[in-house]
Short mmCIF file of C-alpha atoms and ligand atoms in Angstrom, two decimals:
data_model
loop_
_atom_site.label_atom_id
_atom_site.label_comp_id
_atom_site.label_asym_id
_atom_site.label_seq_id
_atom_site.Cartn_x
_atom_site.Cartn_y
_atom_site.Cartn_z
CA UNK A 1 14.52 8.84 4.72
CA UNK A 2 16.72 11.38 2.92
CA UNK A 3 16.17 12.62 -0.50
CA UNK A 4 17.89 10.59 -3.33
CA UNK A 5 16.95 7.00 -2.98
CA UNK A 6 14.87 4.46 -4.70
CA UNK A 7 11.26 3.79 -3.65
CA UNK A 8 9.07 1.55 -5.73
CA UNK A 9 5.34 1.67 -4.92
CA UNK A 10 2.47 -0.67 -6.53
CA UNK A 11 -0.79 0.92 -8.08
CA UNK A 12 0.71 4.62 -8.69
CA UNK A 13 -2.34 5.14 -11.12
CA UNK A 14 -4.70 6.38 -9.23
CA UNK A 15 -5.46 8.18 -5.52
CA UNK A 16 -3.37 7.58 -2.72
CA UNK A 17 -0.55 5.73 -4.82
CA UNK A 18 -0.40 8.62 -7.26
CA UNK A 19 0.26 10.94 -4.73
CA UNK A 20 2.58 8.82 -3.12
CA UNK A 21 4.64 8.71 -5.64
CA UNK A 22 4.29 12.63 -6.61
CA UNK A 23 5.86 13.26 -2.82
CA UNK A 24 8.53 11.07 -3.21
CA UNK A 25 9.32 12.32 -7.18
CA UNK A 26 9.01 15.88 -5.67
CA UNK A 27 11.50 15.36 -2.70
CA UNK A 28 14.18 14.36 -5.27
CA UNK A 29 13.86 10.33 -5.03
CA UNK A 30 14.16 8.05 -8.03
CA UNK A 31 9.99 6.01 -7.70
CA UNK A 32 9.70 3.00 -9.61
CA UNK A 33 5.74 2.38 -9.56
CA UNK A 34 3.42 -0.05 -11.28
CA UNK A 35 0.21 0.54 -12.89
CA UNK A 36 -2.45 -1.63 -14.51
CA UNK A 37 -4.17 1.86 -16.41
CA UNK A 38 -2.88 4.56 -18.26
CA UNK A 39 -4.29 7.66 -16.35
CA UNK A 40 -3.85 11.04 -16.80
CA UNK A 41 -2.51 11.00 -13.04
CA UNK A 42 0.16 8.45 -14.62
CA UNK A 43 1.08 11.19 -17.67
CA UNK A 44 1.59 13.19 -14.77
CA UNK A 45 4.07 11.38 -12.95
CA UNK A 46 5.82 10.04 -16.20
CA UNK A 47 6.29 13.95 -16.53
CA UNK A 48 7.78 14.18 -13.14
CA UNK A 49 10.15 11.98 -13.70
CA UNK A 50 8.66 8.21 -12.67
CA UNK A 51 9.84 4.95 -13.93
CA UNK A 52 6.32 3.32 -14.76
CA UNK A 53 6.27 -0.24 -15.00
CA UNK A 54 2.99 -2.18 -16.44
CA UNK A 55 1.64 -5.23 -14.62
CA UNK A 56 -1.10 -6.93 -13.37
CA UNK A 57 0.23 -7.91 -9.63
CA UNK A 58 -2.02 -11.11 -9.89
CA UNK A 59 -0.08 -12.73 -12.86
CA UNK A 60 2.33 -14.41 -10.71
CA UNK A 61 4.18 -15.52 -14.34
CA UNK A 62 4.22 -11.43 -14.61
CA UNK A 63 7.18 -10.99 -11.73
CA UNK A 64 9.92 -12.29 -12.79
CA UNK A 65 10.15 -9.64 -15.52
CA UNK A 66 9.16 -6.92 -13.00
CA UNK A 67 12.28 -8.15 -10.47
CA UNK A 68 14.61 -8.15 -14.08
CA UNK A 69 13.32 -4.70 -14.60
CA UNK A 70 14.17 -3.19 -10.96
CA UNK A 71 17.14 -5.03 -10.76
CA UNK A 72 18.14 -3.13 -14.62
CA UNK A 73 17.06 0.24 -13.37
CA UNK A 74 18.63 0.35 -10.61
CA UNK A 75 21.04 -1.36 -7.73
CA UNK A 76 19.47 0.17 -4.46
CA UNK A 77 16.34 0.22 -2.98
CA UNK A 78 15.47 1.67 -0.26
CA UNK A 79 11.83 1.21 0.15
CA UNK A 80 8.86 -1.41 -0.88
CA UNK A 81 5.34 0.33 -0.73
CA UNK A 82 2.67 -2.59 -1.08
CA UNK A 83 -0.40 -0.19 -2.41
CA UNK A 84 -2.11 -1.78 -5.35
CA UNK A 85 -5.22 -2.82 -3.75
CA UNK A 86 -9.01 -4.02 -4.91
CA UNK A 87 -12.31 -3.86 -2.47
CA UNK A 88 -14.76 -6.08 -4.02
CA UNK A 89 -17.97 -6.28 -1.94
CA UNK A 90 -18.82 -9.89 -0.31
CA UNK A 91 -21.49 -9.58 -3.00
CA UNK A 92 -19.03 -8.81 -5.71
CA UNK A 93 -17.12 -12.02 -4.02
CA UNK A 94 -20.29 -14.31 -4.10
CA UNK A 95 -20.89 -13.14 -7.70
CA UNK A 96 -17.35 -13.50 -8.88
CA UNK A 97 -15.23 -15.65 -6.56
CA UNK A 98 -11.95 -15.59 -8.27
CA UNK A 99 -11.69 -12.16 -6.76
CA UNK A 100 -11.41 -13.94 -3.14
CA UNK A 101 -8.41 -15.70 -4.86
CA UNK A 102 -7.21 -12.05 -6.18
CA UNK A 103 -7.64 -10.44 -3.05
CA UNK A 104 -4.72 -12.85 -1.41
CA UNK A 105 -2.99 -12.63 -4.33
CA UNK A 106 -2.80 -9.07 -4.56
CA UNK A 107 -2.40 -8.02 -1.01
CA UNK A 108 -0.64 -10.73 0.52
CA UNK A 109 1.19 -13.77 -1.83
CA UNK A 110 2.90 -11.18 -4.60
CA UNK A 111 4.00 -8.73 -2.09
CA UNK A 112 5.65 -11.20 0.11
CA UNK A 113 7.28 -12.86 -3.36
CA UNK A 114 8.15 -9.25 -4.61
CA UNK A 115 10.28 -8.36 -1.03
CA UNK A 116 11.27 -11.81 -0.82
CA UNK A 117 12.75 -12.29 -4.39
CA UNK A 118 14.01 -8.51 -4.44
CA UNK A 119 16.15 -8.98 -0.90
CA UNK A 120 17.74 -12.20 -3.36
CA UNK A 121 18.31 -10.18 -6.33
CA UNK A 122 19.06 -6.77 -4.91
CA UNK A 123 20.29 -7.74 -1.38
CA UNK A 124 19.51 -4.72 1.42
CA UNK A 125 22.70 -4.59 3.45
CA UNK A 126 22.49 -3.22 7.25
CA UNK A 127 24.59 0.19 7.52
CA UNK A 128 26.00 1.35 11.10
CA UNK A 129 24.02 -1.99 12.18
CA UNK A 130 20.63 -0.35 11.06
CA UNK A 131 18.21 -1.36 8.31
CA UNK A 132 19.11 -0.03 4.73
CA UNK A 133 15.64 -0.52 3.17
CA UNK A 134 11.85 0.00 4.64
CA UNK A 135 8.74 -2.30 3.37
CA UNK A 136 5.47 -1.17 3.85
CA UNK A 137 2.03 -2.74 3.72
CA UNK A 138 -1.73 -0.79 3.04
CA UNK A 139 -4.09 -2.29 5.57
CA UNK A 140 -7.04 -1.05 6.68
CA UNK A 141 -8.03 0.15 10.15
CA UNK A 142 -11.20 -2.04 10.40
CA UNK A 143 -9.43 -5.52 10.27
CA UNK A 144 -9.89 -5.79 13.75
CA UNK A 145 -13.86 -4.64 14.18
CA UNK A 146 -14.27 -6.93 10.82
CA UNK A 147 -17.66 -5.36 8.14
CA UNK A 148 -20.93 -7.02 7.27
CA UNK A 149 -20.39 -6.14 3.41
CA UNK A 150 -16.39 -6.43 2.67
CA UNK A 151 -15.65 -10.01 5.09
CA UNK A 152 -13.19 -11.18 2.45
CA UNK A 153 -11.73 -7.84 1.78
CA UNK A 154 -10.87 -7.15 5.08
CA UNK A 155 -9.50 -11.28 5.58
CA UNK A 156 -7.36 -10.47 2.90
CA UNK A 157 -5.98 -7.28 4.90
CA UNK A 158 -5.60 -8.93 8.27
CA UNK A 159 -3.29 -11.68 6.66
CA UNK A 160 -1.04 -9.45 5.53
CA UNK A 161 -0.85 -7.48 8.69
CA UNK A 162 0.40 -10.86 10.14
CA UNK A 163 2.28 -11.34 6.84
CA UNK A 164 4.03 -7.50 7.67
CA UNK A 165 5.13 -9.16 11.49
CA UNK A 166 6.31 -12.22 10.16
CA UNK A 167 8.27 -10.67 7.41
CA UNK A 168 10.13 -7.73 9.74
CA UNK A 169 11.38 -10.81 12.13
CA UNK A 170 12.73 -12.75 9.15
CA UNK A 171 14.24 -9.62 7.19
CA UNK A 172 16.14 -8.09 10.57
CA UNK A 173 18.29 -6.86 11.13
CA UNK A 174 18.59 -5.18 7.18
CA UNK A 175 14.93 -4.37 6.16
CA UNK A 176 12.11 -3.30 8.60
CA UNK A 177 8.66 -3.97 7.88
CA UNK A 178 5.89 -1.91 9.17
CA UNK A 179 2.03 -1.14 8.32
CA UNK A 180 -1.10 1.77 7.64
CA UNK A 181 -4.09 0.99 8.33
CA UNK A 182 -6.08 3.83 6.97
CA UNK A 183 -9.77 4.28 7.89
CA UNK A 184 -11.31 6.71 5.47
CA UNK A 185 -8.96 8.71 3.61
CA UNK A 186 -10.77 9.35 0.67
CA UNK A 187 -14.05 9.14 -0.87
CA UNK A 188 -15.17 7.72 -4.09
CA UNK A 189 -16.44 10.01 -6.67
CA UNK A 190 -19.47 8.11 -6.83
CA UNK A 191 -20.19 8.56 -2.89
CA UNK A 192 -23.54 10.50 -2.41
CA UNK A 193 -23.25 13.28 -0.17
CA UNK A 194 -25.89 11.75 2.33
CA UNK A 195 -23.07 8.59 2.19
CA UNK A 196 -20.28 11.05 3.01
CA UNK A 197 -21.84 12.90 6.10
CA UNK A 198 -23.20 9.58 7.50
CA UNK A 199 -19.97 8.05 7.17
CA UNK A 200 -18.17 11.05 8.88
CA UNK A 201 -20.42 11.01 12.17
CA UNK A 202 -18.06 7.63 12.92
CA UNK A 203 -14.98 9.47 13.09
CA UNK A 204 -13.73 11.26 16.28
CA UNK A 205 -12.80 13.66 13.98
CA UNK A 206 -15.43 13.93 10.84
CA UNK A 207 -13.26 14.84 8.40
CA UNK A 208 -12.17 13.54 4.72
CA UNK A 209 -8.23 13.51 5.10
CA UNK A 210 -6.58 13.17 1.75
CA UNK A 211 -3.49 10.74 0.30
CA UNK A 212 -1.24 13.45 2.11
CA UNK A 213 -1.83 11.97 6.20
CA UNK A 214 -1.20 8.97 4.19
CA UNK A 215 2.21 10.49 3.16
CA UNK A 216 2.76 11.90 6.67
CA UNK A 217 2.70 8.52 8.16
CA UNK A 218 5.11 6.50 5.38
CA UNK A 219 7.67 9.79 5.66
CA UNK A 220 7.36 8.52 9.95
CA UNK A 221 7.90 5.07 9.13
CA UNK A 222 10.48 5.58 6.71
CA UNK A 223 12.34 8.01 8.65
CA UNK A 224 12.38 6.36 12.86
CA UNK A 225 15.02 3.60 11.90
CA UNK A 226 13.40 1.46 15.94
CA UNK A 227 10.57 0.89 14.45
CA UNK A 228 9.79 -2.65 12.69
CA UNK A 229 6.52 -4.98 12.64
CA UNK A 230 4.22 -1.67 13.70
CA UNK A 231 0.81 -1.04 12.69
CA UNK A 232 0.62 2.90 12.23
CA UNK A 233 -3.19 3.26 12.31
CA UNK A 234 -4.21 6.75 10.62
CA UNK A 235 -8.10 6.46 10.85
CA UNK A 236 -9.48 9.98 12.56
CA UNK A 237 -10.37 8.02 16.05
CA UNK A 238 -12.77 5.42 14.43
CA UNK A 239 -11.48 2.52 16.40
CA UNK A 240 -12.25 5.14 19.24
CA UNK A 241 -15.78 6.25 18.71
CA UNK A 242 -17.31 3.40 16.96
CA UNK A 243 -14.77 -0.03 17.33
CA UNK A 244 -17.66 -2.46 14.92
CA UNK A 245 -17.86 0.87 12.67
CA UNK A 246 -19.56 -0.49 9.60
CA UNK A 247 -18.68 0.47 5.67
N1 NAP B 1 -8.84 5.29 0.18
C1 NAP B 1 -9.19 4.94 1.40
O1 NAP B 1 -10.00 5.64 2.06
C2 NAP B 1 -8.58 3.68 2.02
C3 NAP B 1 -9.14 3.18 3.21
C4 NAP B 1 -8.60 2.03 3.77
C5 NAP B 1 -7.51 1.41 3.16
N2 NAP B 1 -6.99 1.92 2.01
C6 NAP B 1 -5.85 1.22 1.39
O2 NAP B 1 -4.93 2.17 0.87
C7 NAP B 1 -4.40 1.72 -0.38
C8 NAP B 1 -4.69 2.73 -1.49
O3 NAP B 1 -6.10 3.02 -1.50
P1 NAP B 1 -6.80 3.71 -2.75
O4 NAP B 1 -8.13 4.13 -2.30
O5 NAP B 1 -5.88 4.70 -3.39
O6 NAP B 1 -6.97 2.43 -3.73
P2 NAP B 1 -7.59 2.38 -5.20
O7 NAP B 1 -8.13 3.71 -5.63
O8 NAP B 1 -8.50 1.21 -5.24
O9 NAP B 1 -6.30 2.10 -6.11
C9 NAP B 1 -5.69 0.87 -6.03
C10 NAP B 1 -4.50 0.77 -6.98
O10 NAP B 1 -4.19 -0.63 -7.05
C11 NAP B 1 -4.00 -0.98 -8.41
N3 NAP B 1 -4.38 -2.37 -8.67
C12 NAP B 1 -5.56 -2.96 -8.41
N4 NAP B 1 -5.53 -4.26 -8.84
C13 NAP B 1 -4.30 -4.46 -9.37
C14 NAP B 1 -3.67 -5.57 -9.97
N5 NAP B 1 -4.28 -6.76 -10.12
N6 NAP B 1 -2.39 -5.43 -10.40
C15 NAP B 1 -1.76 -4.25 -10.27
N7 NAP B 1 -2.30 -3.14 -9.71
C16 NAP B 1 -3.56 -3.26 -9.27
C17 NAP B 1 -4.89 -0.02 -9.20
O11 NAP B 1 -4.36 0.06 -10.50
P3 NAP B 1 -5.25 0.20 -11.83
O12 NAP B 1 -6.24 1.29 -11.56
O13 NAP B 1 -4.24 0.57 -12.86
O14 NAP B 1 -5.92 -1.12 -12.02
C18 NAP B 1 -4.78 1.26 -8.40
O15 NAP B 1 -3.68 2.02 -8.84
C19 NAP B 1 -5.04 0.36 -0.66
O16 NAP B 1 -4.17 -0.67 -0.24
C20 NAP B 1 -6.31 0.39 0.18
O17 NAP B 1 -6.75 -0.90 0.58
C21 NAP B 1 -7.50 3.03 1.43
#
């Protein structure tokens, strides 16, 4: 994707979506992101240059204003980054079960109503017969080997994968729509450092990778204009060494 265009990524507060959206500020593209928390990684990027938009992605009464809002900022968009994200525990789940309902809500029903409603109001037109705007889901590597701990987590993840194929065969030829599935790419502060080296002995290669492979791979995906309805997974060689890997 060249410099200059419009990318609006959910969840910039924090981690990976914060420094997604400090590559794409830094490379000279207007980044529309949402956030639920002010952060002092969200100063940062209001500093660079980001239009910051406050929502909670679950409020489904909550879009409409976000679409108005995009629509007002700008009249292009080139890409959709589906980020914002929570991984409550089945525990957490059994505990709290509205957070099943959240977890479909957040990863799969409001991204599919964000692209769907933004292709109405800002419509992506095809350009030398090739897409004009990229959408791209957060998975996780480990929907396939499925996790004794994070069942509904990892449901949540595998629908939209299927969500991301069904979506780039009803948005051709203008929009493609392609997936990460990240395995570990970073820790939480919290992890102990037993936690860490046990979890590293799973990858092929046993080490913590940072937002910036995470980067690499949506630069790839928006830049190959053939590719549509891929998984990119980006995972160090778990599926590899250790296919039922658990958390
Ligand atoms: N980090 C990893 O190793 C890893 C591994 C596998 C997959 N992934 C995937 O990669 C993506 C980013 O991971 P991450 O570790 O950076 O995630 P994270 O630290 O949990 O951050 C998630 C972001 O989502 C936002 N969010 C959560 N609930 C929201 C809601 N209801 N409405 C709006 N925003 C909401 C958060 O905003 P607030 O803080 O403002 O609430 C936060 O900015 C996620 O899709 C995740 O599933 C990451």
């Amino acid at each position: 994707m060249s410099p200059g265009r419009t990318v609006l990524i959910t969840g910039v507060s924090r981690r990976i979506g914060a420094h997604l959206a400090a590559h794409y500020l830094a490379r000279g593209d207007r980044v529309i992101g949402t956030y639920r928390q002010e952060t002092a990684e969200l100063a940062n990027l209001r500093e660079q240059g980001l239009h910051a938009v406050k929502i909670d992605l679950t409020d489904t009464n909550a879009l409409s204003g976000l679409i108005d809002g995009i629509a007002a900022y700008t009249n292009r968009l080139d890409a959709i980054i589906h980020n914002a994200s929570i991984w409550p525990s089945d525990a957490d789940c059994a505990r709290q079960p509205e957070l099943i309902t959240q977890l479909y809500q957040l990863h799969v029903t409001t991204p599919v109503q964000l692209t769907l409603a933004l292709q109405h109001r800002l419509p992506a037109p095809t350009h030398d017969e090739r897409a004009t705007r990229t959408v791209v889901f957060l998975t996780d590597a480990k929907v396939s080997a499925g996790s004794d701990g994070h069942m509904h987590y990892l449901a949540s993840k595998a629908a939209a994968e299927s969500t991301m194929r069904s979506l780039a065969i009803r948005l051709a030829p203008h929009t493609r729509v392609n997936a990460i599935a990240p395995g570990l790419i970073l820790f939480h502060e919290q992890d102990s450092t037993e936690k860490r080296a046990n979890r590293l002995t799973k990858n092929l290669l046993p080490f913590e990778p940072g937002a910036g492979v995470i980067a690499n791979s949506l630069d790839y995906l928006l830049d190959c204009p053939a590719l549509t309805g891929s998984t990119l997974t980006v995972d160090c060689g778990l599926h590899l060494l250790n296919p039922s890997a658990r958390d």
